[in-house]
Structures are given as C-alpha cells and as structure tokens.
CSV table of C-alpha atoms and ligand atoms in Angstrom, one decimal:
chain,number,residue,atom,x,y,z
G,8,MET,CA,111.8,91.5,140.9
G,9,THR,CA,110.9,92.6,137.2
G,10,THR,CA,111.3,90.3,134.6
G,11,ILE,CA,111.5,90.9,130.8
G,12,ALA,CA,110.5,88.0,128.5
G,13,VAL,CA,112.7,88.6,125.2
G,14,LEU,CA,111.4,87.1,122.0
G,15,PRO,CA,114.1,87.6,119.3
G,16,GLY,CA,112.2,85.7,116.4
G,17,ASP,CA,113.6,85.9,112.8
G,18,GLY,CA,115.7,87.8,110.3
G,19,ILE,CA,117.2,91.2,112.0
G,20,GLY,CA,115.0,90.3,115.4
G,21,PRO,CA,118.0,88.8,117.5
G,22,GLU,CA,120.2,91.9,116.8
G,23,VAL,CA,117.6,94.6,117.3
G,24,THR,CA,116.4,93.0,120.6
G,25,ALA,CA,119.9,92.3,121.9
G,26,ALA,CA,120.5,96.1,121.4
G,27,ALA,CA,117.4,96.8,123.3
G,28,ARG,CA,118.4,94.5,126.0
G,29,ARG,CA,121.4,96.1,126.3
G,30,VAL,CA,120.2,99.9,126.3
G,31,LEU,CA,117.2,98.5,129.3
G,32,GLU,CA,120.5,96.7,131.1
G,33,ALA,CA,122.2,100.0,131.1
G,34,ALA,CA,119.2,102.0,132.2
G,35,ASN,CA,118.2,99.6,134.9
G,36,PRO,CA,120.5,97.0,136.3
G,37,GLU,CA,117.5,95.6,138.3
G,38,LEU,CA,115.6,93.7,135.5
G,39,ARG,CA,115.7,90.1,134.7
G,40,PHE,CA,115.3,88.8,131.4
G,41,VAL,CA,114.4,85.7,130.2
G,42,GLU,CA,114.6,84.3,126.3
G,43,ALA,CA,112.3,82.0,124.3
G,44,ILE,CA,111.7,80.9,120.8
G,45,VAL,CA,109.3,82.4,118.4
G,46,GLY,CA,108.2,82.5,114.9
G,47,ALA,CA,110.0,80.8,111.9
G,48,ALA,CA,113.0,80.0,114.6
G,49,ALA,CA,110.3,78.2,116.6
G,50,TYR,CA,109.0,76.4,113.7
G,51,ARG,CA,112.3,75.0,112.9
G,52,GLU,CA,113.0,73.7,116.4
G,53,ARG,CA,109.6,72.6,117.6
G,54,GLY,CA,107.2,72.6,114.3
G,55,GLU,CA,105.4,75.4,115.5
G,56,PRO,CA,105.9,79.2,115.6
G,57,LEU,CA,104.5,79.8,119.0
G,58,PRO,CA,105.3,76.8,121.4
G,59,ALA,CA,103.2,76.9,124.5
G,60,ASP,CA,106.4,77.6,126.7
G,61,THR,CA,107.0,80.5,125.0
G,62,VAL,CA,103.6,81.6,126.0
G,63,GLN,CA,104.3,80.9,129.5
G,64,THR,CA,107.2,82.6,129.6
G,65,CYS,CA,105.4,85.9,128.4
G,66,ALA,CA,102.8,85.3,130.9
G,67,ALA,CA,105.3,85.0,133.9
G,68,ALA,CA,106.8,88.3,132.8
G,69,ASP,CA,106.0,91.6,133.2
G,70,ALA,CA,106.4,92.7,129.7
G,71,VAL,CA,107.7,91.3,126.5
G,72,LEU,CA,110.4,92.7,124.2
G,73,PHE,CA,109.6,91.4,120.7
G,74,GLY,CA,112.0,91.1,117.4
G,75,ALA,CA,110.3,90.1,114.2
G,76,VAL,CA,108.8,87.0,112.8
G,77,GLY,CA,108.4,85.7,109.3
G,78,GLY,CA,110.6,84.8,106.4
G,79,PRO,CA,111.0,83.4,103.1
G,80,GLY,CA,110.0,80.0,102.7
G,81,PHE,CA,106.8,79.6,104.4
G,82,ASP,CA,104.1,80.3,102.1
G,83,HIS,CA,103.0,76.8,101.9
G,84,LEU,CA,102.3,76.3,105.3
G,85,PRO,CA,98.8,76.8,106.6
G,86,PRO,CA,97.8,80.0,108.6
G,87,GLU,CA,98.6,78.5,111.9
G,88,LYS,CA,101.9,77.3,111.2
G,89,ARG,CA,103.2,80.5,109.3
G,90,PRO,CA,105.9,82.3,111.3
G,91,GLU,CA,103.1,85.4,111.6
G,92,ALA,CA,100.7,83.2,113.5
G,93,ALA,CA,103.1,83.8,116.6
G,94,ILE,CA,102.9,87.5,116.8
G,95,LEU,CA,98.9,87.3,115.9
G,96,GLY,CA,98.4,84.7,118.9
G,97,LEU,CA,100.5,86.5,121.3
G,98,ARG,CA,98.4,89.4,120.7
G,99,LYS,CA,95.2,87.7,120.8
G,100,HIS,CA,96.2,85.6,123.9
G,101,PHE,CA,97.4,88.6,125.8
G,102,GLY,CA,94.0,90.7,125.2
G,103,LEU,CA,96.8,93.4,123.7
G,104,PHE,CA,94.0,95.5,121.8
G,105,ALA,CA,95.7,98.7,121.3
G,106,ASN,CA,98.6,99.3,119.3
G,107,VAL,CA,100.4,102.2,120.1
G,108,ARG,CA,102.9,103.2,117.1
G,109,PRO,CA,104.3,106.8,117.4
G,110,ALA,CA,105.6,108.4,114.2
G,111,ARG,CA,108.2,111.0,114.8
G,112,VAL,CA,110.5,113.1,113.2
G,113,PHE,CA,113.3,114.1,115.3
G,114,PRO,CA,115.5,117.0,115.0
G,115,GLY,CA,118.0,116.7,112.5
G,116,MET,CA,115.9,114.2,110.6
G,117,GLU,CA,114.0,116.3,108.5
G,118,THR,CA,116.3,115.9,105.4
G,119,ARG,CA,115.8,112.1,105.5
G,120,SER,CA,112.3,112.0,105.2
G,121,PRO,CA,111.5,111.2,101.7
G,122,LEU,CA,109.3,114.6,101.6
G,123,ARG,CA,110.4,118.1,101.6
G,124,SER,CA,112.1,118.7,105.1
G,125,GLU,CA,109.6,122.0,105.7
G,126,LEU,CA,106.9,119.3,105.5
G,127,VAL,CA,108.1,117.2,108.0
G,128,ASP,CA,109.7,119.3,110.7
G,129,GLY,CA,108.4,118.8,113.9
G,130,MET,CA,106.1,115.9,112.9
G,131,ASP,CA,104.7,113.8,115.9
G,132,LEU,CA,101.8,111.4,115.4
G,133,VAL,CA,100.8,108.4,117.0
G,134,PHE,CA,98.5,105.7,115.5
G,135,VAL,CA,96.2,103.9,118.1
G,136,ARG,CA,95.7,100.8,115.9
G,137,GLU,CA,92.9,98.0,117.1
G,138,LEU,CA,94.9,95.0,117.4
G,139,THR,CA,92.6,91.8,118.0
G,140,GLY,CA,89.9,92.1,115.7
G,141,GLY,CA,89.1,93.0,112.1
G,142,LEU,CA,89.7,91.0,109.0
G,143,TYR,CA,92.9,89.6,111.3
G,144,PHE,CA,90.5,87.6,113.3
G,145,GLY,CA,87.4,86.9,111.3
G,146,GLU,CA,86.8,83.6,109.9
G,147,LYS,CA,88.6,82.4,106.9
G,148,SER,CA,87.7,80.2,104.6
G,149,ILE,CA,88.4,78.5,100.8
G,150,THR,CA,85.0,76.7,99.4
G,151,ILE,CA,84.3,75.8,95.9
G,152,GLU,CA,80.8,77.7,95.3
G,153,ASP,CA,79.0,77.3,91.5
G,154,GLY,CA,82.2,75.7,90.4
G,155,HIS,CA,84.5,78.7,91.5
G,156,GLU,CA,87.0,78.6,94.2
G,157,THR,CA,85.6,81.3,96.7
G,158,VAL,CA,87.5,82.7,99.4
G,159,ARG,CA,86.5,84.9,102.4
G,160,ASP,CA,88.2,86.8,105.3
G,161,VAL,CA,85.5,88.0,107.3
G,162,LEU,CA,85.8,91.6,109.0
G,163,ILE,CA,84.1,91.4,112.6
G,164,TYR,CA,84.1,93.7,115.3
G,165,ARG,CA,82.1,93.6,118.4
G,166,ASP,CA,80.8,96.9,120.0
G,167,TYR,CA,82.7,96.6,123.0
G,168,GLU,CA,86.3,95.9,121.3
G,169,ILE,CA,85.5,99.4,119.2
G,170,GLU,CA,84.9,101.1,122.4
G,171,ARG,CA,87.8,100.2,124.5
G,172,VAL,CA,90.1,100.9,121.8
G,173,THR,CA,88.4,104.3,121.0
G,174,ARG,CA,88.4,105.1,124.7
G,175,PHE,CA,92.0,104.3,124.9
G,176,ALA,CA,92.7,106.6,122.1
G,177,PHE,CA,90.7,109.7,123.7
G,178,LYS,CA,93.1,109.2,126.7
G,179,LEU,CA,95.9,109.1,125.0
G,180,ALA,CA,95.2,112.4,122.8
G,181,ARG,CA,94.3,113.7,126.3
G,182,MET,CA,98.0,113.1,127.6
G,183,ARG,CA,99.0,115.0,124.0
G,184,ARG,CA,97.6,117.7,122.0
G,185,LYS,CA,94.1,116.4,122.5
G,186,LYS,CA,93.3,116.1,118.8
G,187,LEU,CA,92.0,112.9,117.5
G,188,THR,CA,91.8,111.6,113.9
G,189,ASN,CA,89.4,108.7,113.3
G,190,VAL,CA,90.1,106.5,110.1
G,191,ASP,CA,87.4,104.7,108.5
G,192,LYS,CA,85.8,103.6,105.3
G,193,ASN,CA,82.6,104.7,106.4
G,194,ASN,CA,81.2,105.2,102.9
G,195,VAL,CA,81.3,101.8,101.7
G,196,LEU,CA,81.8,99.3,105.1
G,197,LEU,CA,79.0,98.7,107.4
G,198,SER,CA,81.6,97.8,110.1
G,199,SER,CA,82.9,101.5,109.6
G,200,GLN,CA,79.4,102.8,109.9
G,201,VAL,CA,79.1,101.2,113.2
G,202,TRP,CA,82.6,102.0,114.0
G,203,ARG,CA,82.4,105.9,113.5
G,204,ARG,CA,79.0,105.7,115.5
G,205,ILE,CA,80.7,104.6,118.2
G,206,VAL,CA,83.5,106.8,118.2
G,207,ILE,CA,81.0,109.7,117.9
G,208,GLU,CA,79.2,108.4,121.3
G,209,VAL,CA,82.4,107.8,123.0
G,210,ALA,CA,83.7,111.2,122.1
G,211,LYS,CA,81.1,113.1,124.4
G,212,GLU,CA,83.0,111.8,127.5
G,213,PHE,CA,86.1,113.7,126.1
G,214,PRO,CA,84.8,117.0,125.3
G,215,ASP,CA,88.0,118.4,125.7
G,216,VAL,CA,89.6,116.4,122.5
G,217,SER,CA,88.7,117.5,119.4
G,218,VAL,CA,87.9,115.0,116.8
G,219,ASP,CA,87.7,114.6,113.0
G,220,HIS,CA,86.7,111.6,110.8
G,221,LEU,CA,88.6,110.7,107.4
G,222,LEU,CA,88.0,108.2,104.9
G,223,VAL,CA,91.2,105.6,104.9
G,224,ASP,CA,92.1,106.6,101.4
G,225,ASN,CA,91.9,110.2,101.8
G,226,ALA,CA,93.9,109.7,105.1
G,227,ALA,CA,96.6,108.0,103.2
G,228,MET,CA,96.9,111.2,101.1
G,229,GLN,CA,96.8,113.8,104.0
G,230,LEU,CA,99.6,111.7,105.6
G,231,VAL,CA,101.7,112.8,102.8
G,232,ARG,CA,100.3,116.1,102.1
G,233,ASP,CA,100.6,117.2,105.9
G,234,PRO,CA,101.7,115.0,108.4
G,235,ARG,CA,101.9,117.4,110.7
G,236,ALA,CA,98.5,117.9,111.2
G,237,PHE,CA,97.8,114.7,112.9
G,238,ASP,CA,98.1,113.8,116.7
G,239,VAL,CA,96.4,110.9,117.5
G,240,ILE,CA,94.9,108.6,114.9
G,241,LEU,CA,92.6,106.0,115.5
G,242,THR,CA,91.8,103.1,113.3
G,243,GLU,CA,90.7,99.4,112.9
G,244,ASN,CA,93.5,96.5,112.5
G,245,MET,CA,94.3,96.6,108.6
G,246,PHE,CA,94.0,100.3,107.8
G,247,GLY,CA,96.3,100.6,110.7
G,248,ASP,CA,99.0,98.2,109.4
G,249,ILE,CA,99.1,100.2,106.2
G,250,LEU,CA,99.0,103.6,107.3
G,251,SER,CA,101.6,103.2,110.2
G,252,ASP,CA,103.9,101.7,107.7
G,253,GLU,CA,103.3,104.8,105.4
G,254,ALA,CA,103.9,107.5,108.2
G,255,ALA,CA,107.1,105.7,109.4
G,256,MET,CA,108.3,105.9,106.1
G,257,VAL,CA,107.7,109.9,106.2
G,258,THR,CA,109.9,110.1,109.2
G,259,GLY,CA,112.9,109.1,107.1
G,260,THR,CA,113.1,105.2,107.7
G,261,ILE,CA,111.0,102.6,109.1
G,262,GLY,CA,114.1,101.4,111.1
G,263,THR,CA,113.7,103.9,114.0
G,264,ALA,CA,109.7,103.2,114.5
G,265,ALA,CA,108.3,101.8,117.7
G,266,SER,CA,105.4,100.2,119.0
G,267,ALA,CA,103.9,98.8,122.3
G,268,ALA,CA,100.7,96.3,122.3
G,269,LEU,CA,98.6,97.3,125.3
G,270,SER,CA,95.6,95.4,127.3
G,271,GLY,CA,95.1,98.4,129.2
G,272,ALA,CA,94.9,102.1,129.5
G,273,PRO,CA,97.6,104.5,128.3
G,274,ASP,CA,98.0,106.1,131.5
G,275,ALA,CA,98.2,102.8,133.7
G,276,LYS,CA,100.9,100.6,134.2
G,277,GLY,CA,100.5,96.8,132.9
G,278,PHE,CA,101.6,93.9,131.0
G,279,GLY,CA,102.5,95.0,127.3
G,280,LEU,CA,104.4,93.8,124.3
G,281,TYR,CA,106.8,96.0,122.6
G,282,GLU,CA,108.3,95.5,119.1
G,283,PRO,CA,109.8,97.4,116.3
G,284,ILE,CA,107.6,97.8,113.2
G,285,SER,CA,110.3,97.3,110.5
G,286,GLY,CA,110.0,93.3,110.2
G,287,THR,CA,112.8,91.0,109.5
G,288,ALA,CA,114.4,92.8,106.9
G,289,PRO,CA,115.9,89.5,105.4
G,290,ASP,CA,118.4,91.4,103.0
G,291,ILE,CA,120.2,92.9,105.8
G,292,ALA,CA,119.9,90.2,108.2
G,293,GLY,CA,122.6,88.7,110.5
G,294,LYS,CA,125.2,91.6,109.0
G,295,GLN,CA,124.8,94.0,111.9
G,296,GLN,CA,123.3,96.5,109.5
G,297,ALA,CA,119.8,96.9,111.0
G,298,ASN,CA,118.9,100.3,112.7
G,299,PRO,CA,118.3,99.4,116.4
G,300,ILE,CA,116.4,102.5,117.0
G,301,GLY,CA,113.3,101.0,116.4
G,302,ALA,CA,113.7,98.5,119.1
G,303,ILE,CA,115.1,100.7,121.4
G,304,LEU,CA,112.7,103.3,121.3
G,305,SER,CA,110.3,100.4,122.1
G,306,ALA,CA,112.2,99.6,125.2
G,307,ALA,CA,111.8,103.2,125.9
G,308,MET,CA,107.6,102.7,125.6
G,309,LEU,CA,108.3,99.2,127.9
G,310,ALA,CA,109.5,101.2,130.5
G,311,ARG,CA,106.8,103.8,130.2
G,312,TYR,CA,103.9,101.7,130.1
G,313,SER,CA,104.9,98.5,131.7
G,314,LEU,CA,107.1,99.4,134.3
G,315,GLY,CA,105.7,102.8,135.0
G,316,ASP,CA,109.1,104.0,134.8
G,317,ALA,CA,108.7,107.4,132.9
G,318,LYS,CA,112.1,108.9,133.7
G,319,THR,CA,114.1,106.1,132.0
G,320,ALA,CA,111.8,106.1,129.0
G,321,ASP,CA,112.5,109.8,129.1
G,322,ALA,CA,116.2,109.3,129.2
G,323,ILE,CA,116.1,106.6,126.4
G,324,GLU,CA,114.2,108.5,124.2
G,325,ARG,CA,116.6,112.0,125.1
G,326,ALA,CA,119.6,109.7,124.2
G,327,VAL,CA,118.3,108.5,121.0
G,328,ALA,CA,117.4,112.2,120.0
G,329,SER,CA,121.1,113.3,120.7
G,330,THR,CA,122.4,110.0,118.8
G,331,LEU,CA,120.4,110.8,115.8
G,332,ALA,CA,121.2,114.3,115.6
G,333,HIS,CA,124.8,113.8,116.1
G,334,GLY,CA,125.3,110.5,114.7
G,335,PRO,CA,126.5,107.9,114.8
G,336,ARG,CA,123.9,106.3,112.2
G,337,THR,CA,123.1,103.3,110.5
G,338,ARG,CA,123.4,102.8,106.7
G,339,ASP,CA,119.6,103.6,106.3
G,340,LEU,CA,120.4,107.1,107.4
G,341,ASP,CA,123.8,107.6,106.6
G,342,ARG,CA,124.5,105.6,103.0
G,343,GLU,CA,128.1,106.9,103.1
G,344,GLY,CA,129.0,107.1,106.6
G,345,GLY,CA,126.8,104.4,108.4
G,346,VAL,CA,127.8,102.3,110.7
G,347,ASP,CA,127.1,99.0,112.6
G,348,THR,CA,124.1,98.2,114.6
G,349,ASN,CA,126.7,97.7,117.6
G,350,ALA,CA,128.1,101.2,117.2
G,351,VAL,CA,124.6,102.9,117.1
G,352,THR,CA,123.5,101.1,120.4
G,353,GLU,CA,126.8,101.7,122.1
G,354,ALA,CA,126.5,105.5,121.3
G,355,ILE,CA,123.4,105.5,123.0
G,356,VAL,CA,124.4,103.4,126.0
G,357,THR,CA,127.1,106.3,126.4
G,358,GLN,CA,124.6,109.2,125.8
G,359,LEU,CA,122.4,107.5,128.6
G,360,GLY,CA,125.1,107.2,130.9
G,361,ALA,CA,126.3,111.0,130.4
G,362,LEU,CA,122.4,111.8,131.1
G,363,HIS,CA,122.6,109.7,133.9
G,364,ALA,CA,125.7,111.3,135.3
G,365,LEU,CA,123.8,114.7,134.8
G,366,SER,CA,121.0,114.0,136.8
G,367,SER,CA,122.5,112.4,139.9
S,424,IPM,C1,102.9,94.6,111.9
S,424,IPM,C2,103.3,93.3,111.0
S,424,IPM,C3,102.4,92.1,111.4
S,424,IPM,C4,100.9,92.7,111.0
S,424,IPM,C5,102.4,90.7,110.7
S,424,IPM,C6,103.9,90.4,111.0
S,424,IPM,C7,101.4,89.7,111.1
S,424,IPM,O1,103.1,93.7,109.7
S,424,IPM,O2,103.0,94.3,113.4
S,424,IPM,O3,102.7,95.8,111.5
S,424,IPM,O4,100.3,93.0,110.1
S,424,IPM,O5,100.2,92.9,112.0
S,425,MG,MG1,102.8,95.8,109.2
C-alpha cells in the first residue's frame, strides 16, 4: 500500500496540507496517510523541531507532504532548535539534493502579475535548486578574533554534489524545452568557478540541450525583464532560495508555487518531499484565507515523481488551471471577491471529478 506522510507544521501549513490531502484522496482513494509533528508545533510539544519518530514516519512512507515551518518567537533559539532546522534536517537526512520549483503563469492569471501581462503571458520556467549543500550546510561559527566578534558561514560544495544536481537539471531540460540556464557568481566566488566548470563538463553529455550562464545579479534582473526567456534554471542552494521567491511573485502570487525535493532523477519514480514554497504566512494563519493551490500543485508533483502517476498529476494540474481561470479564488488573487481555502479546494475537487467522469 502506498503511504504518504503528512507533516503540517506551522502557520498556514495545517490548512494547506489538509487541502492537498483532500485532493489526493479524491484522486486516489487507495492512498494511506500518516500524520506527524514538525517545526514549532513539535518544539512546543517535545522540545525539538524534528523528533526521531517523525523522521521514522517519513522513512516508512513513499512520500512526504510538507506544510511549512517557522514562526515568530524562536529567534533566540540555537540553530538546531529553530523550527527551520526541521526542514533542513529532513532534506539532509533523505539526501533530497534536487529542489524542483516551477514558476508558471496559468491562462487567465496574466493580469495578477505585478509585471505587465504581455511580459508574463505563457511564462513557464522551473528552478532546479541544489538543496543539501552550500552556505546552508557549511560550518558556522562565532568567535572572538582580535577582540572582534567574528562570524562565519562556510560555503562548501563537493564535486559530486554539483555533478548530480547538474545532471538532474539537464535531464529535466530534456523533458521540457531543452534549454538550461546556469546561475552563479563566477566573477567573485571560487565555488561558482568550480560549479560552472562542472556544468560545462556535464553539458557535454547533453548536446541536445542548449546552455547559457548568468551571474546571479543579472539573473535577478532578467527574471523581471523577460521571464519567458527561461526554461530550466540551475543554481546553488542560497541563490535558488532567493530567485525562486522572486519568480513566484512574478507569476502573481507565491500562494500557487509548488515544489518537490528529490534524491533521484526527474524521470525515475522515488521518494520525495513536497511543499508549497509560500512558508507559514503567520498573518493569515488559522483564518482559512491561505491559497491552497501551492500545496495542491505540490501534491500533483508527488503523484508525478513519487507515485509515478502522471495521469493523476496531469488531472490535478488541469483542475487547478480551470479553477484559476474561472474562479473561485482566494484573497491573494481576488481582493474583493476572494473566498476561503476550503471553497477553492472543493472547487478543485469538483473539477477533478468532472475530468475523471470525462475520461472514464
Ligand atoms: C524555502 C524556505 C527554507 C529555505 C527555510 C524555511 C529554511 O525559505 O524552502 O525556500 O531557506 O530553504
Ligand atoms: Mg525560501
């Protein structure tokens, strides 16, 4: 039996994971779901953000549906006790090195973008963000040197870490429009020089994919100048964190942005962790105002990459597209006429049922 671990976490996490679960249950009644605590919710209950039994629940599952972690009031804690340590710990523990983050403008959504609609009409790009290395996982220290507080976050990459995520990105590009943009800071960072050298080396295995290289500051500009010019964007952990939020906002809202964290290849079925990229949104948490679509599209990615069920994934994406085009919408997308999280979720479930009826 296929088991999905559900880790709702903090803020809007519980609301949006419930929505994603509802859609998966409607799409496939055979799935089994097991919930576990994580983040600030786990810290309050157990004094740690990622209890061992939560890791075990994930290990015993075929995939993880993750909400969000974090919240106000934890800044005083050491890094390993902060809610964010939970998601970083899960990524590391399960070797989820490839973070797939699509940024796509669905038909009818062009006018929601902060950019002019003609600039984003048809925008469809995807980040492959390296997720288990770089600044996030290097040594950290605060010492006193020459009488001054001295702080270090070490940026570390091993060649094989760069190679495997690069190969992942090329394979994904092959499944799409065969265009890969590598983003680095080659003009300043030694790590970027090695990164770029390896990308150029791996590119030889994929002669059918076109490659270009952009410095990260320039990439930040190009993403708002001409987001449709991109297909697959490959980048390291920290740059990917920042640029994927920028690209999500270009689509009109971060509320529809999905992600997958994977340890294998984009064309092979395997374990993965799926989460909306919007975070905890404490200002609207618990109010049923969150946009569930980021989580629901993450569930579609779960179906695609962990269940090997492209049919269900396509059906969920079509149901989302149709709901985005015709409404109802949450308030991030429709300030006056916006409805609540449940209403959007039920509209998507209804669409899914209609698609199912059509196909059977
Ligand atoms: C994300 C988040 C995380 C990250 C935080 C919560 C640690 O911002 O998934 O993008 O920086 O990776
Ligand atoms: Mg982020």
